[in-house]
């Protein structure tokens, strides 16, 4: 059964399997290598892969749904997954693996530049909010230190902590889709997770920092929260859609943007408090 591009559910006499075909052999090898190393240490928050050499990644099918970051228990479970993944550095020498390095500041600056280059089209949707986002992003980039603060060793990062990469099953939460996995600081990954979770808790940063002990590692680098990453990413995404696809997405994105900008002053005060 076709699921989406290059992904299928494969029903066999031995049960159902998830099958993914990679156009890029480098990513395929990376994903397989990560899963095999995690399996060797019995990492509980992933779905092991089958041993095969036919260009496919095959995993046993797990019934479940995407995590809900508006639910406390599911936020806690998601952070448990990320903490456990980061702590695998105690058993796996990830720094010796051929993994790409996290370049968060460079990535965010490039994203902002694309936002500026598309001013005419984006401002036609955003009106005055376009300039507000630009000024907020400028402030965010200025408040970032020249180099990331390193208080922990680099480790494996999942690389894409959106809610649908946390699969909630009857056996607990698991991480899926390691396509964007990188080597880097766990602080960076938890900052990215805070960006993803904040819209689900009315931008209550204090709540997220206090409800799970692991999120406290972000405190030395909270200036990264100034940067409106979710807004920039979502508005640049809309440029990839055709006119027919844009209309329903705008119905979600415009109120999402209004809510974010409404809460931003309070969010900044919270950052400054810490």
PDB file of C-alpha atoms in Angstrom:
ATOM      1  CA  UNK A   1       0.000   0.000   0.000  1.00  0.00           C
ATOM      2  CA  UNK A   2       1.383   3.373  -1.061  1.00  0.00           C
ATOM      3  CA  UNK A   3       1.794   5.882   1.812  1.00  0.00           C
ATOM      4  CA  UNK A   4       3.751   8.777   0.304  1.00  0.00           C
ATOM      5  CA  UNK A   5       6.719   9.347  -1.997  1.00  0.00           C
ATOM      6  CA  UNK A   6       9.032   6.295  -1.773  1.00  0.00           C
ATOM      7  CA  UNK A   7       7.177   4.887   1.270  1.00  0.00           C
ATOM      8  CA  UNK A   8       4.882   1.839   1.415  1.00  0.00           C
ATOM      9  CA  UNK A   9       3.146  -0.509   3.822  1.00  0.00           C
ATOM     10  CA  UNK A  10       4.053  -4.045   2.758  1.00  0.00           C
ATOM     11  CA  UNK A  11       1.756  -6.849   3.899  1.00  0.00           C
ATOM     12  CA  UNK A  12       3.362 -10.319   4.007  1.00  0.00           C
ATOM     13  CA  UNK A  13       2.606 -13.705   5.517  1.00  0.00           C
ATOM     14  CA  UNK A  14       5.061 -12.790   8.286  1.00  0.00           C
ATOM     15  CA  UNK A  15       3.231  -9.552   9.067  1.00  0.00           C
ATOM     16  CA  UNK A  16       3.193  -5.931   7.930  1.00  0.00           C
ATOM     17  CA  UNK A  17       6.325  -3.883   7.245  1.00  0.00           C
ATOM     18  CA  UNK A  18       7.192  -0.264   6.537  1.00  0.00           C
ATOM     19  CA  UNK A  19       9.348   0.061   3.407  1.00  0.00           C
ATOM     20  CA  UNK A  20      11.257   3.144   2.281  1.00  0.00           C
ATOM     21  CA  UNK A  21      13.340   3.581  -0.840  1.00  0.00           C
ATOM     22  CA  UNK A  22      16.046   6.252  -0.869  1.00  0.00           C
ATOM     23  CA  UNK A  23      16.989   8.224  -3.960  1.00  0.00           C
ATOM     24  CA  UNK A  24      20.248   9.194  -2.232  1.00  0.00           C
ATOM     25  CA  UNK A  25      22.414   6.188  -1.360  1.00  0.00           C
ATOM     26  CA  UNK A  26      24.426   8.278   1.108  1.00  0.00           C
ATOM     27  CA  UNK A  27      21.329   8.942   3.236  1.00  0.00           C
ATOM     28  CA  UNK A  28      20.268   5.294   2.948  1.00  0.00           C
ATOM     29  CA  UNK A  29      23.647   4.126   4.267  1.00  0.00           C
ATOM     30  CA  UNK A  30      23.570   6.708   7.069  1.00  0.00           C
ATOM     31  CA  UNK A  31      20.100   5.658   8.225  1.00  0.00           C
ATOM     32  CA  UNK A  32      20.972   1.966   8.134  1.00  0.00           C
ATOM     33  CA  UNK A  33      24.214   2.548  10.027  1.00  0.00           C
ATOM     34  CA  UNK A  34      22.442   4.537  12.751  1.00  0.00           C
ATOM     35  CA  UNK A  35      19.751   1.902  13.243  1.00  0.00           C
ATOM     36  CA  UNK A  36      22.266  -0.946  13.368  1.00  0.00           C
ATOM     37  CA  UNK A  37      24.369   0.806  15.988  1.00  0.00           C
ATOM     38  CA  UNK A  38      21.290   1.654  18.056  1.00  0.00           C
ATOM     39  CA  UNK A  39      20.131  -1.965  17.817  1.00  0.00           C
ATOM     40  CA  UNK A  40      23.480  -3.207  19.156  1.00  0.00           C
ATOM     41  CA  UNK A  41      22.924  -1.309  22.407  1.00  0.00           C
ATOM     42  CA  UNK A  42      19.216  -2.241  22.544  1.00  0.00           C
ATOM     43  CA  UNK A  43      18.118   1.370  22.212  1.00  0.00           C
ATOM     44  CA  UNK A  44      14.400   1.220  23.095  1.00  0.00           C
ATOM     45  CA  UNK A  45      13.164   4.326  21.273  1.00  0.00           C
ATOM     46  CA  UNK A  46      13.593   3.266  17.657  1.00  0.00           C
ATOM     47  CA  UNK A  47      12.237   0.593  15.303  1.00  0.00           C
ATOM     48  CA  UNK A  48      14.995  -1.828  14.241  1.00  0.00           C
ATOM     49  CA  UNK A  49      15.579  -2.389  10.527  1.00  0.00           C
ATOM     50  CA  UNK A  50      15.809  -5.638   8.586  1.00  0.00           C
ATOM     51  CA  UNK A  51      19.203  -6.759   7.323  1.00  0.00           C
ATOM     52  CA  UNK A  52      19.015  -6.274   3.587  1.00  0.00           C
ATOM     53  CA  UNK A  53      21.206  -4.904   0.801  1.00  0.00           C
ATOM     54  CA  UNK A  54      18.634  -4.089  -1.856  1.00  0.00           C
ATOM     55  CA  UNK A  55      18.524  -0.307  -1.449  1.00  0.00           C
ATOM     56  CA  UNK A  56      15.515  -0.385   0.875  1.00  0.00           C
ATOM     57  CA  UNK A  57      15.039   0.326   4.556  1.00  0.00           C
ATOM     58  CA  UNK A  58      12.544  -2.173   5.972  1.00  0.00           C
ATOM     59  CA  UNK A  59      11.045  -2.021   9.466  1.00  0.00           C
ATOM     60  CA  UNK A  60       8.280  -3.939  11.194  1.00  0.00           C
ATOM     61  CA  UNK A  61       5.041  -1.999  10.958  1.00  0.00           C
ATOM     62  CA  UNK A  62       4.027  -0.281  14.203  1.00  0.00           C
ATOM     63  CA  UNK A  63       0.500   1.015  14.615  1.00  0.00           C
ATOM     64  CA  UNK A  64       0.502   4.465  16.140  1.00  0.00           C
ATOM     65  CA  UNK A  65       0.038   8.157  15.588  1.00  0.00           C
ATOM     66  CA  UNK A  66       2.096  11.320  15.671  1.00  0.00           C
ATOM     67  CA  UNK A  67       2.890  12.763  19.082  1.00  0.00           C
ATOM     68  CA  UNK A  68       0.746  15.612  20.370  1.00  0.00           C
ATOM     69  CA  UNK A  69       2.903  18.372  21.822  1.00  0.00           C
ATOM     70  CA  UNK A  70      -0.163  19.985  23.393  1.00  0.00           C
ATOM     71  CA  UNK A  71      -0.340  17.009  25.774  1.00  0.00           C
ATOM     72  CA  UNK A  72       2.073  17.080  28.718  1.00  0.00           C
ATOM     73  CA  UNK A  73       2.597  13.320  28.902  1.00  0.00           C
ATOM     74  CA  UNK A  74       3.501  13.197  25.213  1.00  0.00           C
ATOM     75  CA  UNK A  75       5.894  16.150  25.492  1.00  0.00           C
ATOM     76  CA  UNK A  76       7.607  14.372  28.377  1.00  0.00           C
ATOM     77  CA  UNK A  77       7.828  11.148  26.390  1.00  0.00           C
ATOM     78  CA  UNK A  78       9.296  12.999  23.397  1.00  0.00           C
ATOM     79  CA  UNK A  79      11.995  14.599  25.553  1.00  0.00           C
ATOM     80  CA  UNK A  80      12.726  11.201  27.111  1.00  0.00           C
ATOM     81  CA  UNK A  81      13.388   9.890  23.587  1.00  0.00           C
ATOM     82  CA  UNK A  82      15.731  12.747  22.717  1.00  0.00           C
ATOM     83  CA  UNK A  83      17.630  12.587  25.997  1.00  0.00           C
ATOM     84  CA  UNK A  84      18.165   8.843  25.588  1.00  0.00           C
ATOM     85  CA  UNK A  85      19.319   9.339  21.993  1.00  0.00           C
ATOM     86  CA  UNK A  86      21.809  12.030  22.985  1.00  0.00           C
ATOM     87  CA  UNK A  87      23.144   9.908  25.816  1.00  0.00           C
ATOM     88  CA  UNK A  88      24.006   7.028  23.468  1.00  0.00           C
ATOM     89  CA  UNK A  89      27.372   8.775  23.112  1.00  0.00           C
ATOM     90  CA  UNK A  90      28.341   6.892  26.270  1.00  0.00           C
ATOM     91  CA  UNK A  91      28.168   3.618  24.307  1.00  0.00           C
ATOM     92  CA  UNK A  92      28.675   4.667  20.688  1.00  0.00           C
ATOM     93  CA  UNK A  93      31.538   6.806  19.392  1.00  0.00           C
ATOM     94  CA  UNK A  94      29.365   8.932  17.139  1.00  0.00           C
ATOM     95  CA  UNK A  95      32.151  11.467  16.640  1.00  0.00           C
ATOM     96  CA  UNK A  96      34.022   8.874  14.569  1.00  0.00           C
ATOM     97  CA  UNK A  97      31.054   8.230  12.269  1.00  0.00           C
ATOM     98  CA  UNK A  98      30.730   9.868   8.805  1.00  0.00           C
ATOM     99  CA  UNK A  99      27.863  12.094   9.884  1.00  0.00           C
ATOM    100  CA  UNK A 100      27.211  15.663   8.708  1.00  0.00           C
ATOM    101  CA  UNK A 101      27.771  18.348  11.368  1.00  0.00           C
ATOM    102  CA  UNK A 102      25.006  20.521  12.718  1.00  0.00           C
ATOM    103  CA  UNK A 103      25.369  24.086  11.427  1.00  0.00           C
ATOM    104  CA  UNK A 104      22.414  25.738  13.119  1.00  0.00           C
ATOM    105  CA  UNK A 105      23.447  29.371  12.906  1.00  0.00           C
ATOM    106  CA  UNK A 106      24.485  29.038   9.269  1.00  0.00           C
ATOM    107  CA  UNK A 107      21.209  27.302   8.442  1.00  0.00           C
ATOM    108  CA  UNK A 108      19.147  29.991  10.178  1.00  0.00           C
ATOM    109  CA  UNK A 109      20.997  32.850   8.495  1.00  0.00           C
ATOM    110  CA  UNK A 110      20.452  31.230   5.097  1.00  0.00           C
ATOM    111  CA  UNK A 111      16.751  30.783   5.903  1.00  0.00           C
ATOM    112  CA  UNK A 112      16.447  34.450   6.829  1.00  0.00           C
ATOM    113  CA  UNK A 113      18.189  35.489   3.615  1.00  0.00           C
ATOM    114  CA  UNK A 114      15.655  33.486   1.594  1.00  0.00           C
ATOM    115  CA  UNK A 115      12.858  35.185   3.516  1.00  0.00           C
ATOM    116  CA  UNK A 116      14.283  38.605   2.584  1.00  0.00           C
ATOM    117  CA  UNK A 117      14.768  37.637  -1.064  1.00  0.00           C
ATOM    118  CA  UNK A 118      11.072  36.738  -1.295  1.00  0.00           C
ATOM    119  CA  UNK A 119       9.809  39.961   0.303  1.00  0.00           C
ATOM    120  CA  UNK A 120       7.446  40.933  -2.501  1.00  0.00           C
ATOM    121  CA  UNK A 121       5.539  37.659  -2.545  1.00  0.00           C
ATOM    122  CA  UNK A 122       5.533  37.063   1.214  1.00  0.00           C
ATOM    123  CA  UNK A 123       4.530  40.618   2.129  1.00  0.00           C
ATOM    124  CA  UNK A 124       1.502  40.291  -0.144  1.00  0.00           C
ATOM    125  CA  UNK A 125       0.193  37.725   2.362  1.00  0.00           C
ATOM    126  CA  UNK A 126       1.704  39.083   5.565  1.00  0.00           C
ATOM    127  CA  UNK A 127       1.275  42.847   5.059  1.00  0.00           C
ATOM    128  CA  UNK A 128       2.688  44.665   8.127  1.00  0.00           C
ATOM    129  CA  UNK A 129       3.481  41.367   9.830  1.00  0.00           C
ATOM    130  CA  UNK A 130       6.253  40.800   7.291  1.00  0.00           C
ATOM    131  CA  UNK A 131       8.290  43.680   8.714  1.00  0.00           C
ATOM    132  CA  UNK A 132       7.581  42.520  12.281  1.00  0.00           C
ATOM    133  CA  UNK A 133       8.975  39.077  11.474  1.00  0.00           C
ATOM    134  CA  UNK A 134      12.028  40.614   9.779  1.00  0.00           C
ATOM    135  CA  UNK A 135      12.816  42.810  12.788  1.00  0.00           C
ATOM    136  CA  UNK A 136      12.278  39.888  15.172  1.00  0.00           C
ATOM    137  CA  UNK A 137      14.632  37.711  13.122  1.00  0.00           C
ATOM    138  CA  UNK A 138      17.277  40.468  13.018  1.00  0.00           C
ATOM    139  CA  UNK A 139      17.092  40.742  16.801  1.00  0.00           C
ATOM    140  CA  UNK A 140      17.299  36.981  17.168  1.00  0.00           C
ATOM    141  CA  UNK A 141      20.409  36.703  15.042  1.00  0.00           C
ATOM    142  CA  UNK A 142      22.076  39.620  16.853  1.00  0.00           C
ATOM    143  CA  UNK A 143      21.426  37.992  20.220  1.00  0.00           C
ATOM    144  CA  UNK A 144      23.063  34.723  19.243  1.00  0.00           C
ATOM    145  CA  UNK A 145      26.636  34.311  20.478  1.00  0.00           C
ATOM    146  CA  UNK A 146      29.351  34.290  17.832  1.00  0.00           C
ATOM    147  CA  UNK A 147      29.813  30.571  18.447  1.00  0.00           C
ATOM    148  CA  UNK A 148      27.433  28.050  20.047  1.00  0.00           C
ATOM    149  CA  UNK A 149      27.955  27.418  23.736  1.00  0.00           C
ATOM    150  CA  UNK A 150      29.405  23.953  24.232  1.00  0.00           C
ATOM    151  CA  UNK A 151      28.804  22.552  27.685  1.00  0.00           C
ATOM    152  CA  UNK A 152      28.401  18.956  26.538  1.00  0.00           C
ATOM    153  CA  UNK A 153      30.139  16.699  24.043  1.00  0.00           C
ATOM    154  CA  UNK A 154      28.736  16.357  20.562  1.00  0.00           C
ATOM    155  CA  UNK A 155      26.518  13.370  19.931  1.00  0.00           C
ATOM    156  CA  UNK A 156      23.966  11.970  17.513  1.00  0.00           C
ATOM    157  CA  UNK A 157      21.063  14.355  16.915  1.00  0.00           C
ATOM    158  CA  UNK A 158      17.838  13.217  15.284  1.00  0.00           C
ATOM    159  CA  UNK A 159      17.832  16.371  13.179  1.00  0.00           C
ATOM    160  CA  UNK A 160      14.080  16.788  12.611  1.00  0.00           C
ATOM    161  CA  UNK A 161      12.120  16.980  15.848  1.00  0.00           C
ATOM    162  CA  UNK A 162       8.723  17.729  14.330  1.00  0.00           C
ATOM    163  CA  UNK A 163       5.834  16.002  16.106  1.00  0.00           C
ATOM    164  CA  UNK A 164       5.223  13.429  13.356  1.00  0.00           C
ATOM    165  CA  UNK A 165       8.720  11.973  13.841  1.00  0.00           C
ATOM    166  CA  UNK A 166       7.684  10.867  17.322  1.00  0.00           C
ATOM    167  CA  UNK A 167       5.405   7.854  16.921  1.00  0.00           C
ATOM    168  CA  UNK A 168       3.095   7.167  19.851  1.00  0.00           C
ATOM    169  CA  UNK A 169       2.372   3.433  20.028  1.00  0.00           C
ATOM    170  CA  UNK A 170       0.734   1.151  22.571  1.00  0.00           C
ATOM    171  CA  UNK A 171       4.272   0.249  23.705  1.00  0.00           C
ATOM    172  CA  UNK A 172       5.378   3.855  24.128  1.00  0.00           C
ATOM    173  CA  UNK A 173       6.993   6.609  22.101  1.00  0.00           C
ATOM    174  CA  UNK A 174       9.598   5.885  19.413  1.00  0.00           C
ATOM    175  CA  UNK A 175      11.650   8.065  17.075  1.00  0.00           C
ATOM    176  CA  UNK A 176      11.243   7.563  13.346  1.00  0.00           C
ATOM    177  CA  UNK A 177      12.862   9.014  10.195  1.00  0.00           C
ATOM    178  CA  UNK A 178      16.572   9.559  10.830  1.00  0.00           C
ATOM    179  CA  UNK A 179      17.126  10.997   7.333  1.00  0.00           C
ATOM    180  CA  UNK A 180      18.339  14.367   8.673  1.00  0.00           C
ATOM    181  CA  UNK A 181      20.413  12.971  11.552  1.00  0.00           C
ATOM    182  CA  UNK A 182      23.581  14.933  12.286  1.00  0.00           C
ATOM    183  CA  UNK A 183      26.405  15.182  14.775  1.00  0.00           C
ATOM    184  CA  UNK A 184      26.173  18.143  17.111  1.00  0.00           C
ATOM    185  CA  UNK A 185      25.362  19.612  20.486  1.00  0.00           C
ATOM    186  CA  UNK A 186      22.274  18.277  22.265  1.00  0.00           C
ATOM    187  CA  UNK A 187      21.556  21.875  23.277  1.00  0.00           C
ATOM    188  CA  UNK A 188      20.916  22.752  19.628  1.00  0.00           C
ATOM    189  CA  UNK A 189      18.452  19.890  19.242  1.00  0.00           C
ATOM    190  CA  UNK A 190      16.588  20.796  22.409  1.00  0.00           C
ATOM    191  CA  UNK A 191      16.416  24.444  21.297  1.00  0.00           C
ATOM    192  CA  UNK A 192      14.826  23.222  18.060  1.00  0.00           C
ATOM    193  CA  UNK A 193      12.408  21.072  20.044  1.00  0.00           C
ATOM    194  CA  UNK A 194      11.426  24.095  22.169  1.00  0.00           C
ATOM    195  CA  UNK A 195      10.673  26.004  18.961  1.00  0.00           C
ATOM    196  CA  UNK A 196       8.413  23.148  17.856  1.00  0.00           C
ATOM    197  CA  UNK A 197       6.651  22.762  21.206  1.00  0.00           C
ATOM    198  CA  UNK A 198       6.131  26.428  22.139  1.00  0.00           C
ATOM    199  CA  UNK A 199       3.121  27.068  19.835  1.00  0.00           C
ATOM    200  CA  UNK A 200       1.340  24.151  21.551  1.00  0.00           C
ATOM    201  CA  UNK A 201       1.619  25.700  25.035  1.00  0.00           C
ATOM    202  CA  UNK A 202       0.811  29.335  24.162  1.00  0.00           C
ATOM    203  CA  UNK A 203       4.534  30.119  24.075  1.00  0.00           C
ATOM    204  CA  UNK A 204       4.937  29.405  27.792  1.00  0.00           C
ATOM    205  CA  UNK A 205       8.699  28.882  27.854  1.00  0.00           C
ATOM    206  CA  UNK A 206       8.831  28.573  31.644  1.00  0.00           C
ATOM    207  CA  UNK A 207       6.427  25.642  31.515  1.00  0.00           C
ATOM    208  CA  UNK A 208       8.600  23.727  29.041  1.00  0.00           C
ATOM    209  CA  UNK A 209      11.817  24.459  30.928  1.00  0.00           C
ATOM    210  CA  UNK A 210      10.395  23.282  34.225  1.00  0.00           C
ATOM    211  CA  UNK A 211       8.304  20.241  33.327  1.00  0.00           C
ATOM    212  CA  UNK A 212      11.242  18.028  32.220  1.00  0.00           C
ATOM    213  CA  UNK A 213      14.721  18.229  33.808  1.00  0.00           C
ATOM    214  CA  UNK A 214      16.501  17.673  30.482  1.00  0.00           C
ATOM    215  CA  UNK A 215      15.201  20.847  28.856  1.00  0.00           C
ATOM    216  CA  UNK A 216      17.215  22.866  31.386  1.00  0.00           C
ATOM    217  CA  UNK A 217      20.350  22.210  29.317  1.00  0.00           C
ATOM    218  CA  UNK A 218      19.002  24.925  26.990  1.00  0.00           C
ATOM    219  CA  UNK A 219      19.290  27.745  29.538  1.00  0.00           C
ATOM    220  CA  UNK A 220      22.787  28.939  28.505  1.00  0.00           C
ATOM    221  CA  UNK A 221      21.586  29.221  24.909  1.00  0.00           C
ATOM    222  CA  UNK A 222      18.056  30.609  25.324  1.00  0.00           C
ATOM    223  CA  UNK A 223      18.894  33.608  23.140  1.00  0.00           C
ATOM    224  CA  UNK A 224      18.242  31.218  20.233  1.00  0.00           C
ATOM    225  CA  UNK A 225      14.543  31.348  21.099  1.00  0.00           C
ATOM    226  CA  UNK A 226      14.424  35.000  19.967  1.00  0.00           C
ATOM    227  CA  UNK A 227      14.765  33.833  16.365  1.00  0.00           C
ATOM    228  CA  UNK A 228      11.275  33.161  14.849  1.00  0.00           C
ATOM    229  CA  UNK A 229      12.337  29.910  13.255  1.00  0.00           C
ATOM    230  CA  UNK A 230       8.887  28.354  12.911  1.00  0.00           C
ATOM    231  CA  UNK A 231       7.434  31.405  11.177  1.00  0.00           C
ATOM    232  CA  UNK A 232      10.293  31.684   8.683  1.00  0.00           C
ATOM    233  CA  UNK A 233      10.231  27.999   7.869  1.00  0.00           C
ATOM    234  CA  UNK A 234       6.471  27.798   7.382  1.00  0.00           C
ATOM    235  CA  UNK A 235       6.271  30.922   5.210  1.00  0.00           C
ATOM    236  CA  UNK A 236       9.135  29.736   3.014  1.00  0.00           C
ATOM    237  CA  UNK A 237       7.405  26.374   2.705  1.00  0.00           C
ATOM    238  CA  UNK A 238       4.310  28.017   1.265  1.00  0.00           C
ATOM    239  CA  UNK A 239       6.391  29.258  -1.669  1.00  0.00           C
ATOM    240  CA  UNK A 240       6.858  25.622  -2.712  1.00  0.00           C
ATOM    241  CA  UNK A 241       3.098  25.082  -3.056  1.00  0.00           C
ATOM    242  CA  UNK A 242       1.012  25.773  -6.110  1.00  0.00           C
ATOM    243  CA  UNK A 243      -1.918  28.184  -5.905  1.00  0.00           C
ATOM    244  CA  UNK A 244      -4.462  25.447  -5.214  1.00  0.00           C
ATOM    245  CA  UNK A 245      -2.399  24.003  -2.353  1.00  0.00           C
ATOM    246  CA  UNK A 246      -1.663  27.400  -0.807  1.00  0.00           C
ATOM    247  CA  UNK A 247      -5.226  28.365   0.032  1.00  0.00           C
ATOM    248  CA  UNK A 248      -5.929  25.697   2.687  1.00  0.00           C
ATOM    249  CA  UNK A 249      -2.421  26.086   4.121  1.00  0.00           C
ATOM    250  CA  UNK A 250      -2.936  29.849   4.477  1.00  0.00           C
ATOM    251  CA  UNK A 251      -6.075  29.144   6.508  1.00  0.00           C
ATOM    252  CA  UNK A 252      -3.760  27.549   9.066  1.00  0.00           C
ATOM    253  CA  UNK A 253      -0.674  29.731   8.663  1.00  0.00           C
ATOM    254  CA  UNK A 254      -2.161  33.214   8.975  1.00  0.00           C
ATOM    255  CA  UNK A 255      -3.773  32.631  12.406  1.00  0.00           C
ATOM    256  CA  UNK A 256      -0.676  30.682  13.475  1.00  0.00           C
ATOM    257  CA  UNK A 257       1.423  33.749  12.641  1.00  0.00           C
ATOM    258  CA  UNK A 258      -0.937  36.176  14.385  1.00  0.00           C
ATOM    259  CA  UNK A 259      -0.863  34.069  17.542  1.00  0.00           C
ATOM    260  CA  UNK A 260       2.931  33.797  17.511  1.00  0.00           C
ATOM    261  CA  UNK A 261       3.464  37.532  17.105  1.00  0.00           C
ATOM    262  CA  UNK A 262       0.883  38.270  19.780  1.00  0.00           C
ATOM    263  CA  UNK A 263       2.780  36.111  22.293  1.00  0.00           C
ATOM    264  CA  UNK A 264       6.290  37.161  21.264  1.00  0.00           C
ATOM    265  CA  UNK A 265       6.678  40.092  23.748  1.00  0.00           C
ATOM    266  CA  UNK A 266       5.806  37.778  26.635  1.00  0.00           C
ATOM    267  CA  UNK A 267       8.183  35.140  25.284  1.00  0.00           C
ATOM    268  CA  UNK A 268      11.036  37.657  25.126  1.00  0.00           C
ATOM    269  CA  UNK A 269      10.420  38.676  28.740  1.00  0.00           C
ATOM    270  CA  UNK A 270      10.645  35.031  29.766  1.00  0.00           C
ATOM    271  CA  UNK A 271      13.940  34.612  27.912  1.00  0.00           C
ATOM    272  CA  UNK A 272      15.364  37.704  29.611  1.00  0.00           C
ATOM    273  CA  UNK A 273      14.168  36.394  32.989  1.00  0.00           C
ATOM    274  CA  UNK A 274      16.372  33.313  32.624  1.00  0.00           C
TER     275      UNK A 274
END
